mmCIF file of C-alpha atoms in Angstrom:
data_model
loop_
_atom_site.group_PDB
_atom_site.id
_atom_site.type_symbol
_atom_site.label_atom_id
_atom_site.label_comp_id
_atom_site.label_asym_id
_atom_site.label_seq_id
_atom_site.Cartn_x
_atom_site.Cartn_y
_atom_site.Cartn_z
ATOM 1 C CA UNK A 1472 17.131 24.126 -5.976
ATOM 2 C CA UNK A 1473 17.567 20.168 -7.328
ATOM 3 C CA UNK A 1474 15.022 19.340 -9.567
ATOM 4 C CA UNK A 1475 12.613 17.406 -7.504
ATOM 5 C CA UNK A 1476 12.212 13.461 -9.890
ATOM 6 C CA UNK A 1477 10.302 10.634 -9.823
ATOM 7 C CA UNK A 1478 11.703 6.623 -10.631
ATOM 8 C CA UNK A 1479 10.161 4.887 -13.068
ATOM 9 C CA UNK A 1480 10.834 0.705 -13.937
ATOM 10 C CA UNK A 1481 8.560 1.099 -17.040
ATOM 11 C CA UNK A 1482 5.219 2.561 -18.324
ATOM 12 C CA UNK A 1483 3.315 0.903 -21.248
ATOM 13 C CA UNK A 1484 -0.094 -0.668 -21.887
ATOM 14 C CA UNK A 1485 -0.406 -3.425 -19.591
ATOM 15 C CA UNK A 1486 -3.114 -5.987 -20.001
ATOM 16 C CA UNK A 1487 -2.937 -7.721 -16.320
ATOM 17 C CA UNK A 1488 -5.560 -5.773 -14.199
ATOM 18 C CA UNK A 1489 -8.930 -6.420 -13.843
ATOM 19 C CA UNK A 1490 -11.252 -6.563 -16.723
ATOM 20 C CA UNK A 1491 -13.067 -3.073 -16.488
ATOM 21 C CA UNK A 1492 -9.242 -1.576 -16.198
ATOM 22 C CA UNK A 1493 -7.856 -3.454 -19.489
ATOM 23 C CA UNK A 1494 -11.548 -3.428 -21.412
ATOM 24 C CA UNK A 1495 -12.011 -7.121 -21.659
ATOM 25 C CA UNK A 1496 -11.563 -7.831 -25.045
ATOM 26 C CA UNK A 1497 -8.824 -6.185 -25.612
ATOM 27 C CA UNK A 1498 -5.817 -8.668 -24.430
ATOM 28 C CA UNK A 1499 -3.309 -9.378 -27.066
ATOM 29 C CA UNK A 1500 -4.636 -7.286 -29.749
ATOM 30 C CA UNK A 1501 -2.799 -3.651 -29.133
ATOM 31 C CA UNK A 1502 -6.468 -2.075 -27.579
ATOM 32 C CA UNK A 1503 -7.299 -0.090 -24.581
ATOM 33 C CA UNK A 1504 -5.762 -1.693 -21.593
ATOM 34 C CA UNK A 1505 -4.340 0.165 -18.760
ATOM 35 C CA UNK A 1506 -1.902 3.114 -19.328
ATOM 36 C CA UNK A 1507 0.670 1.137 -16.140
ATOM 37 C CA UNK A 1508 3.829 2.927 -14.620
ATOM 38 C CA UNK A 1509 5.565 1.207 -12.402
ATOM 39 C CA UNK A 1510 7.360 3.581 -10.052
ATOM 40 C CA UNK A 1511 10.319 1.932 -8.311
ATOM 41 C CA UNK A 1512 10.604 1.450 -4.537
ATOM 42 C CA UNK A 1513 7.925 0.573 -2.291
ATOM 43 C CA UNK A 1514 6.987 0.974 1.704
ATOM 44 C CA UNK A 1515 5.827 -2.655 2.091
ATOM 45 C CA UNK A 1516 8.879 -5.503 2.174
ATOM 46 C CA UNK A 1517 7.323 -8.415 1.513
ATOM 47 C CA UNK A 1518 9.241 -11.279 1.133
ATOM 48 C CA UNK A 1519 6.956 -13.044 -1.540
ATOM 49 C CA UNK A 1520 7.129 -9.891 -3.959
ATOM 50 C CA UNK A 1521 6.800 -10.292 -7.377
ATOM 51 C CA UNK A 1522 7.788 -7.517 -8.747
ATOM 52 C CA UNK A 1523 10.995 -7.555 -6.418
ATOM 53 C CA UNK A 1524 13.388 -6.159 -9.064
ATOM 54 C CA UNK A 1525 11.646 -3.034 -8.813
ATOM 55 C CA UNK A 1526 9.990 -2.612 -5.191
ATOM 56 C CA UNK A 1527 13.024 -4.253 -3.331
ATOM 57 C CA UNK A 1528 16.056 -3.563 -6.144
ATOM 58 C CA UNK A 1529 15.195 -0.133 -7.193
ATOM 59 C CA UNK A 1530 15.223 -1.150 -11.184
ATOM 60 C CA UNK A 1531 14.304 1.685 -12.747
ATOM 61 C CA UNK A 1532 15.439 5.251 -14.510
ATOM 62 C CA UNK A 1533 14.674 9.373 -13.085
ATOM 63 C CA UNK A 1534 12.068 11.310 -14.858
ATOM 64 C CA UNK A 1535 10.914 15.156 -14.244
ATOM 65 C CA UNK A 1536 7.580 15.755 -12.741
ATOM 66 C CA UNK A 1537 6.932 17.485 -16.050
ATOM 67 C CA UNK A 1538 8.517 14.172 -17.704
ATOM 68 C CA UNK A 1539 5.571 12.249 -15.663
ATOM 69 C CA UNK A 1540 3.026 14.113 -17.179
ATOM 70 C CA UNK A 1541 4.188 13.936 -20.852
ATOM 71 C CA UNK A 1542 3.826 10.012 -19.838
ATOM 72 C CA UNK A 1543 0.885 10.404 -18.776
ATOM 73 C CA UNK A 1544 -0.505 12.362 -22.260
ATOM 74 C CA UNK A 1545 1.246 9.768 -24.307
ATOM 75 C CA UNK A 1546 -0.332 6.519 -22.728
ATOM 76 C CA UNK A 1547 -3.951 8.527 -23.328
ATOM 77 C CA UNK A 1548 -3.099 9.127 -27.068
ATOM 78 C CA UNK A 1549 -1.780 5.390 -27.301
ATOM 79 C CA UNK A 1550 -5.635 4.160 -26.493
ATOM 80 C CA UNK A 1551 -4.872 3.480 -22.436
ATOM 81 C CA UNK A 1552 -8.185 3.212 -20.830
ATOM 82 C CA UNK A 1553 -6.802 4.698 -17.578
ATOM 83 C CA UNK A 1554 -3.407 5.978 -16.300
ATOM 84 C CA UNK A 1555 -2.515 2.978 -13.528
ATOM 85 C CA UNK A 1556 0.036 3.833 -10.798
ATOM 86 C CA UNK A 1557 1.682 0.870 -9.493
ATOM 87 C CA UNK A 1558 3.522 1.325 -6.240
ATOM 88 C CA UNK A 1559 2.541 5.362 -6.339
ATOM 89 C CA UNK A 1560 2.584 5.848 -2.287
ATOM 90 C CA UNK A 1561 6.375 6.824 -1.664
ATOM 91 C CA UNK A 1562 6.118 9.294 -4.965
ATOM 92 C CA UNK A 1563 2.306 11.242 -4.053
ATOM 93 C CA UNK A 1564 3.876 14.763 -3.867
ATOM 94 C CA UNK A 1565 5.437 14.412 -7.591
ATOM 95 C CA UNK A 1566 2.618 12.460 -8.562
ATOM 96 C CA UNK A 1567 -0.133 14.930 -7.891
ATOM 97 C CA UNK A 1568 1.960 17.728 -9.394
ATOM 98 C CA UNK A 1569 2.211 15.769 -12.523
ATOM 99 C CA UNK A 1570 -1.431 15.072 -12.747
ATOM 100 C CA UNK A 1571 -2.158 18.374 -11.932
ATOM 101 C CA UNK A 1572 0.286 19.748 -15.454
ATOM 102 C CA UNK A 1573 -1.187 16.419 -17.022
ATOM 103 C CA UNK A 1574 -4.964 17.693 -16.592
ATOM 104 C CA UNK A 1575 -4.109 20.845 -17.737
ATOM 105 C CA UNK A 1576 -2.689 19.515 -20.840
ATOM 106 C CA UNK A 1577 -6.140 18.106 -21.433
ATOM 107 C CA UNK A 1578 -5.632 14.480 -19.573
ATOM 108 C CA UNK A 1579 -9.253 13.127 -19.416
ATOM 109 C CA UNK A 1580 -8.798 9.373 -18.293
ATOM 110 C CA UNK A 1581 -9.115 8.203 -15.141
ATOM 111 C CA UNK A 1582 -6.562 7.971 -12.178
ATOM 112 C CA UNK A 1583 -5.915 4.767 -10.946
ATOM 113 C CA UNK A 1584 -4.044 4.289 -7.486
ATOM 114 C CA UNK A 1585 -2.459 1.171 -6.917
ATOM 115 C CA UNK A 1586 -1.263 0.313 -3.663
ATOM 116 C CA UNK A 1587 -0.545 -1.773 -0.897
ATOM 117 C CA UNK A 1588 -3.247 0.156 1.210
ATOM 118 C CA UNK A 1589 -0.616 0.765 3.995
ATOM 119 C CA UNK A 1590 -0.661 4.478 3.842
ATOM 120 C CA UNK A 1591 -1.807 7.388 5.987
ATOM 121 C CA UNK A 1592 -5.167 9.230 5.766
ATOM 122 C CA UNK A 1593 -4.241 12.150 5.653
ATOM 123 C CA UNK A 1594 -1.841 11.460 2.622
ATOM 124 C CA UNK A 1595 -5.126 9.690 1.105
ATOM 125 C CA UNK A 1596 -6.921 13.134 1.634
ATOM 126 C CA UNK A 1597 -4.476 15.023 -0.163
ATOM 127 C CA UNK A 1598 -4.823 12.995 -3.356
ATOM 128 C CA UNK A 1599 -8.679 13.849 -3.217
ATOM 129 C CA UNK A 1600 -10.366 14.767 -6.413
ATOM 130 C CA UNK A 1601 -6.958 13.727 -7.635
ATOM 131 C CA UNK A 1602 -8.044 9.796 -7.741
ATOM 132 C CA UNK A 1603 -11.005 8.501 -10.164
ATOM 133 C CA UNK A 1604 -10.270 4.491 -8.965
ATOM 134 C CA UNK A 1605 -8.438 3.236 -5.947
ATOM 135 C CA UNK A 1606 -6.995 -0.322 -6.510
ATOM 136 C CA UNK A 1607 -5.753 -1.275 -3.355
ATOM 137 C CA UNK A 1608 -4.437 -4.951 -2.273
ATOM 138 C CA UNK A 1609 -5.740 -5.703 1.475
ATOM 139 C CA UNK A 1610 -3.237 -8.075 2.454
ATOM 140 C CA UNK A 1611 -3.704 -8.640 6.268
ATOM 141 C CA UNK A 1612 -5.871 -8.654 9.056
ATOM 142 C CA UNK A 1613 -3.264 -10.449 10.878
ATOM 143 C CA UNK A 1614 -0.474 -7.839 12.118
ATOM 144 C CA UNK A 1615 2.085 -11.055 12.964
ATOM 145 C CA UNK A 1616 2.083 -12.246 9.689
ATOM 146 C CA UNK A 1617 2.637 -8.772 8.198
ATOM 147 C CA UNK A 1618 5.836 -8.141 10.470
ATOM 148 C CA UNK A 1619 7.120 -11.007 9.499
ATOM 149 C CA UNK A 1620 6.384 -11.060 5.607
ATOM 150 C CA UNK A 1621 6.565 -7.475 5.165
ATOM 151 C CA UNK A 1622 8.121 -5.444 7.693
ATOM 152 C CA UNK A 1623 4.625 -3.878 7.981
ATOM 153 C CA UNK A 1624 3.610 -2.660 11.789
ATOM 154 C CA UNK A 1625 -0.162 -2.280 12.391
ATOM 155 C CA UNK A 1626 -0.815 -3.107 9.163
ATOM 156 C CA UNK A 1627 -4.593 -3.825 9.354
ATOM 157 C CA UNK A 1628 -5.655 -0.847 11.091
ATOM 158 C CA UNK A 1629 -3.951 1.692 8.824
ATOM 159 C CA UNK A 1630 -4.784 -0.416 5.675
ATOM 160 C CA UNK A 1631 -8.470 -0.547 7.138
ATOM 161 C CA UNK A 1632 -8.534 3.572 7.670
ATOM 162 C CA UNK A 1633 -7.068 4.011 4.403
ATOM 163 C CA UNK A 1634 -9.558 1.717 2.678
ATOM 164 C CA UNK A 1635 -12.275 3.299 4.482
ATOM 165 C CA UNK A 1636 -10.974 6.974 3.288
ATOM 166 C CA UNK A 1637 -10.793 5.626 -0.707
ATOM 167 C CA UNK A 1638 -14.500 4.378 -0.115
ATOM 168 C CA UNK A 1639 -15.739 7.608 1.148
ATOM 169 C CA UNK A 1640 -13.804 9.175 -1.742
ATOM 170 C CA UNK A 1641 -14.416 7.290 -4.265
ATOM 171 C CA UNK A 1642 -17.492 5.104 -3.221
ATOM 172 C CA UNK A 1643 -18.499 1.698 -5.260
ATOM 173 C CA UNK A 1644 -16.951 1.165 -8.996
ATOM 174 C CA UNK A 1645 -19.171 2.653 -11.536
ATOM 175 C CA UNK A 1646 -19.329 1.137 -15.185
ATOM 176 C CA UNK A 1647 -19.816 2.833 -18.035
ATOM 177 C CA UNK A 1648 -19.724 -0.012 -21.344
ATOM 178 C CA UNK A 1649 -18.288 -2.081 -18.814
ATOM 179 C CA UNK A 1650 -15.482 0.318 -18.546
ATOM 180 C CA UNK A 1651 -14.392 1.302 -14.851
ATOM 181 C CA UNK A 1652 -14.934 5.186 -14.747
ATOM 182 C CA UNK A 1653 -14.902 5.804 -10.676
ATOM 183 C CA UNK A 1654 -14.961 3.436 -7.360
ATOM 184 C CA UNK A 1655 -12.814 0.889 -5.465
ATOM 185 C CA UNK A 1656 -11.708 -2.394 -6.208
ATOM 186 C CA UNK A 1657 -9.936 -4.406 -3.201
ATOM 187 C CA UNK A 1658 -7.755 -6.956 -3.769
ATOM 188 C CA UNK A 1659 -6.782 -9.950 -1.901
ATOM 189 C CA UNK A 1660 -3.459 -12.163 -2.466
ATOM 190 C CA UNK A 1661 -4.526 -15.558 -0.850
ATOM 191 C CA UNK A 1662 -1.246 -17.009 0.640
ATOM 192 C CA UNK A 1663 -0.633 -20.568 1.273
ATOM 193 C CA UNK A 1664 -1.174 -21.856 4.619
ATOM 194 C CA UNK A 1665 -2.911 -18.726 5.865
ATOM 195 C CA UNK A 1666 -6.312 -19.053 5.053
ATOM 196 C CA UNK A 1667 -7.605 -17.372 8.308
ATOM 197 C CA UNK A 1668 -6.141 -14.424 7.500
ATOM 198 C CA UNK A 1669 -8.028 -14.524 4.242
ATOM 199 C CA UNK A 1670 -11.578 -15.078 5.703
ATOM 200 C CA UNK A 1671 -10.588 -11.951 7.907
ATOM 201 C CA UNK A 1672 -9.561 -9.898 5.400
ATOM 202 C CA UNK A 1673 -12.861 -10.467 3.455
ATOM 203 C CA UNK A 1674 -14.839 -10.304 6.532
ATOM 204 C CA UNK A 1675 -13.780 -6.617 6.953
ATOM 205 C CA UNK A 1676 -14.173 -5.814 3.829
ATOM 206 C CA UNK A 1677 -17.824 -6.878 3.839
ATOM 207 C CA UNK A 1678 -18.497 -5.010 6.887
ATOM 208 C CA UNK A 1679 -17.378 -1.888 5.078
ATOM 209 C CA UNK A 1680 -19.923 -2.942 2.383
ATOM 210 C CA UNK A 1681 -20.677 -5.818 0.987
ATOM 211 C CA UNK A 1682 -21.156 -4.273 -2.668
ATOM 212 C CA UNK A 1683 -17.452 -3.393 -2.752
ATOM 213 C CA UNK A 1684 -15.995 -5.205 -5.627
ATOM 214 C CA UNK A 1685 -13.316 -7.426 -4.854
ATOM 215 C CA UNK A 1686 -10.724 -9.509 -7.224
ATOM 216 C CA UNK A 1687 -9.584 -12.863 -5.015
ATOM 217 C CA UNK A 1688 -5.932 -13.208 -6.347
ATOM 218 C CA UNK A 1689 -4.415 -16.349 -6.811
ATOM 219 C CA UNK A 1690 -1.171 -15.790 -8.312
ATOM 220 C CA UNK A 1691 0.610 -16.429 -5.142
ATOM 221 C CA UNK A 1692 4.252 -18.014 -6.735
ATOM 222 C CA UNK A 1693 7.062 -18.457 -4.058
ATOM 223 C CA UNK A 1694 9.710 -15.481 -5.369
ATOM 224 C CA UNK A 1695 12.179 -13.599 -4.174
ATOM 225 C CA UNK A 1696 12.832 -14.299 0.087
ATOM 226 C CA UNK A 1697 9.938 -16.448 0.072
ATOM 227 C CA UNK A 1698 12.256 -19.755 -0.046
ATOM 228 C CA UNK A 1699 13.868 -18.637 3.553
ATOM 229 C CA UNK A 1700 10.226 -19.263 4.943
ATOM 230 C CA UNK A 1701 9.185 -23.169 4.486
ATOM 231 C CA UNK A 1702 5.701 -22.535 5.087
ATOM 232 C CA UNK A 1703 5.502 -20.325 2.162
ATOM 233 C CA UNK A 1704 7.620 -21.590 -0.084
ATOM 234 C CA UNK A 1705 5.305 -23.152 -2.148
ATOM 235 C CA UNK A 1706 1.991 -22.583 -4.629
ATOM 236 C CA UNK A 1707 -1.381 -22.375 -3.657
ATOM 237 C CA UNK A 1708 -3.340 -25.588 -3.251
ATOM 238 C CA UNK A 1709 -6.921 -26.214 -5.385
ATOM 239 C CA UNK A 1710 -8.548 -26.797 -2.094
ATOM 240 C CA UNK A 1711 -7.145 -23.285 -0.298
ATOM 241 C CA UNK A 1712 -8.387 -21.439 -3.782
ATOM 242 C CA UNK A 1713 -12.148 -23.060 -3.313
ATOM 243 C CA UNK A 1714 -12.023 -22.511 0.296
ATOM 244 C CA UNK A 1715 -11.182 -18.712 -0.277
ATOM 245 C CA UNK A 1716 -13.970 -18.798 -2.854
ATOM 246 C CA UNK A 1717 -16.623 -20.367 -0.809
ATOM 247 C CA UNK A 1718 -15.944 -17.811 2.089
ATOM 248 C CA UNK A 1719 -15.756 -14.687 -0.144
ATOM 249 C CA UNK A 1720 -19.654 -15.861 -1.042
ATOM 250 C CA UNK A 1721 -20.399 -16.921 2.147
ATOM 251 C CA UNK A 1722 -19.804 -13.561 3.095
ATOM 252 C CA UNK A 1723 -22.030 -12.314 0.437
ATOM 253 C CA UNK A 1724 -19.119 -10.349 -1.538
ATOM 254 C CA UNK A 1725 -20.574 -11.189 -5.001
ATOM 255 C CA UNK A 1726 -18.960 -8.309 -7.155
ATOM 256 C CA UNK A 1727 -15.635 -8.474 -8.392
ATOM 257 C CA UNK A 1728 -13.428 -11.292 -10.173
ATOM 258 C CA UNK A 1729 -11.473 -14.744 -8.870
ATOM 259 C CA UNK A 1730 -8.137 -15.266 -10.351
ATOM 260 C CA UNK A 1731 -8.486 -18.004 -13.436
ATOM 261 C CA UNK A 1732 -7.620 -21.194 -11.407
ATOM 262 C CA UNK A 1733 -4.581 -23.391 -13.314
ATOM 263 C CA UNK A 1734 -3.749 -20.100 -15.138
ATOM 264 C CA UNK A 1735 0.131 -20.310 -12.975
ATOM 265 C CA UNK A 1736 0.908 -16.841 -14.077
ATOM 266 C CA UNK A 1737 -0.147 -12.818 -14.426
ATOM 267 C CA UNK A 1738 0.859 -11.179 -17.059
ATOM 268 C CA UNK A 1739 3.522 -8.528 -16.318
ATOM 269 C CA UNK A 1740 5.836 -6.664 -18.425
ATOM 270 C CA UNK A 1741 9.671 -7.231 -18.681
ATOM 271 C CA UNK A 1742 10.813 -4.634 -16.491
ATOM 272 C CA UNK A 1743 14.796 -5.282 -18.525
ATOM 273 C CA UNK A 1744 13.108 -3.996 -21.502
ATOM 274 C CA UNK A 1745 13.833 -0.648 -22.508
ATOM 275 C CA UNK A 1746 10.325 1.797 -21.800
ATOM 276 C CA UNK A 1747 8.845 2.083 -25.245
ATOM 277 C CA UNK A 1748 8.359 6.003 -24.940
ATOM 278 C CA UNK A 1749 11.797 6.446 -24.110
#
């Protein structure tokens, strides 16, 4: 039988997520931050993508399962506060094997899943006890505007179900030195034009509960397809950031992080470089 693999764009410490997931002090000096693979490939299509190389191009190199978990070890011994898997969905069967050889290896960080959020439930359930911290991006409440950006069908409702399985998983993010240990953490890419379908993105959320911490992203930057849609095709204004911001509180979603304003970019590694593991 073929060796079942998994594709990897790169792995590394990566000092872009939220604060609790990097340890906020730690950005530039070689500390903690997240133990990040990128796996390549990815269910969603969006047209905006920023990581396009990899989710759209299929940039990346074949690694064993066992491979995976040897990954997985090293980031831990490097200082990573957390092994983060970006884009995991299409890869859960390797992935969970992995973890599973990882854990037995004596793996003792936390699991962090990634994700667009448009998965099933019942894929959710089999990752159970397998998952410390979901990190999902809720992108739409609006199904038209998920078609058309990202090939997604029914997007809300099966982002909703699976955010509502993580929750019950997972519940709220628990600290520990201001270290994430356990919980969910929603994120929101605001995109230009479309400020509706922000308001009822964090309207759902707070309905779920309104102690769910949530990071408002404003990174938005007009990549990839994103120039074959006018609307889009351009950054986000000062007035749709506040607006965002004001509605997020109005809502009374007061945990969680906004995107520095002005900062223009996140950081994110140089997916041409070779891994540094390899």
């Amino acid at each position: 039988m073929k060796e079942r693999k998994v594709k990897i764009a790169w792995y590394g410490k990566h000092f872009g997520e939220e604060p609790p997931l990097v340890g906020e002090l730690s950005f530039g000096n070689g500390k903690n931050g997240a133990g990040t693979i990128f796996f390549s490939g990815c269910n969603l299509h969006c047209v905006f993508c920023q990581n396009y190389q990899i989710s759209q191009e299929n940039l990346g190199r074949e690694y064993s399962i066992l491979d995976l978990a040897e990954i997985m070890l090293g980031l831990e011994r490097d200082g990573a506060l957390n092994i983060d898997l970006v884009t995991p969905t299409i890869w859960w069967k390797e992935i969970k094997e992995a973890i599973v050889i990882a854990r037995r290896k004596g793996l003792s960080i936390p699991i962090v899943w990634n994700s667009n959020a448009y998965e099933s439930v019942n894929m959710l359930r089999e990752m159970k006890g397998f998952v410390d911290i979901y990190l999902p991006d809720f992108k739409y409440m609006d199904d038209k505007l998920a078609m058309k950006y990202s090939r997604a069908f029914g997007y809300s409702k099966i982002a909703e179900k699976a955010i509502r399985e993580m929750y019950n998983q997972v519940g709220n993010l628990y600290l520990k030195d201001q270290i994430a240990k356990r919980g969910l953490i929603i994120r929101h890419l605001i995109l230009p034009g479309y400020l509706d379908n922000s308001f009822c993105v964090l309207k759902k959320i707070a309905e779920i509960d309104k102690e769910i911490y949530v990071s408002l992203m404003t990174q938005y930057y007009p990549l990839y397809l994103a120039k074959n849609f006018p609307e889009i095709n351009r950054s986000l204004t000062e007035d749709e950031i506040i607006y965002s911001e004001n509605k997020r509180l109005e809502l009374g979603l007061l945990n969680g992080w906004n995107q520095e304003r002005g900062s223009g970019e996140v950081f994110l590694p140089d997916f041409r470089k070779q891994n540094p593991f390899s």
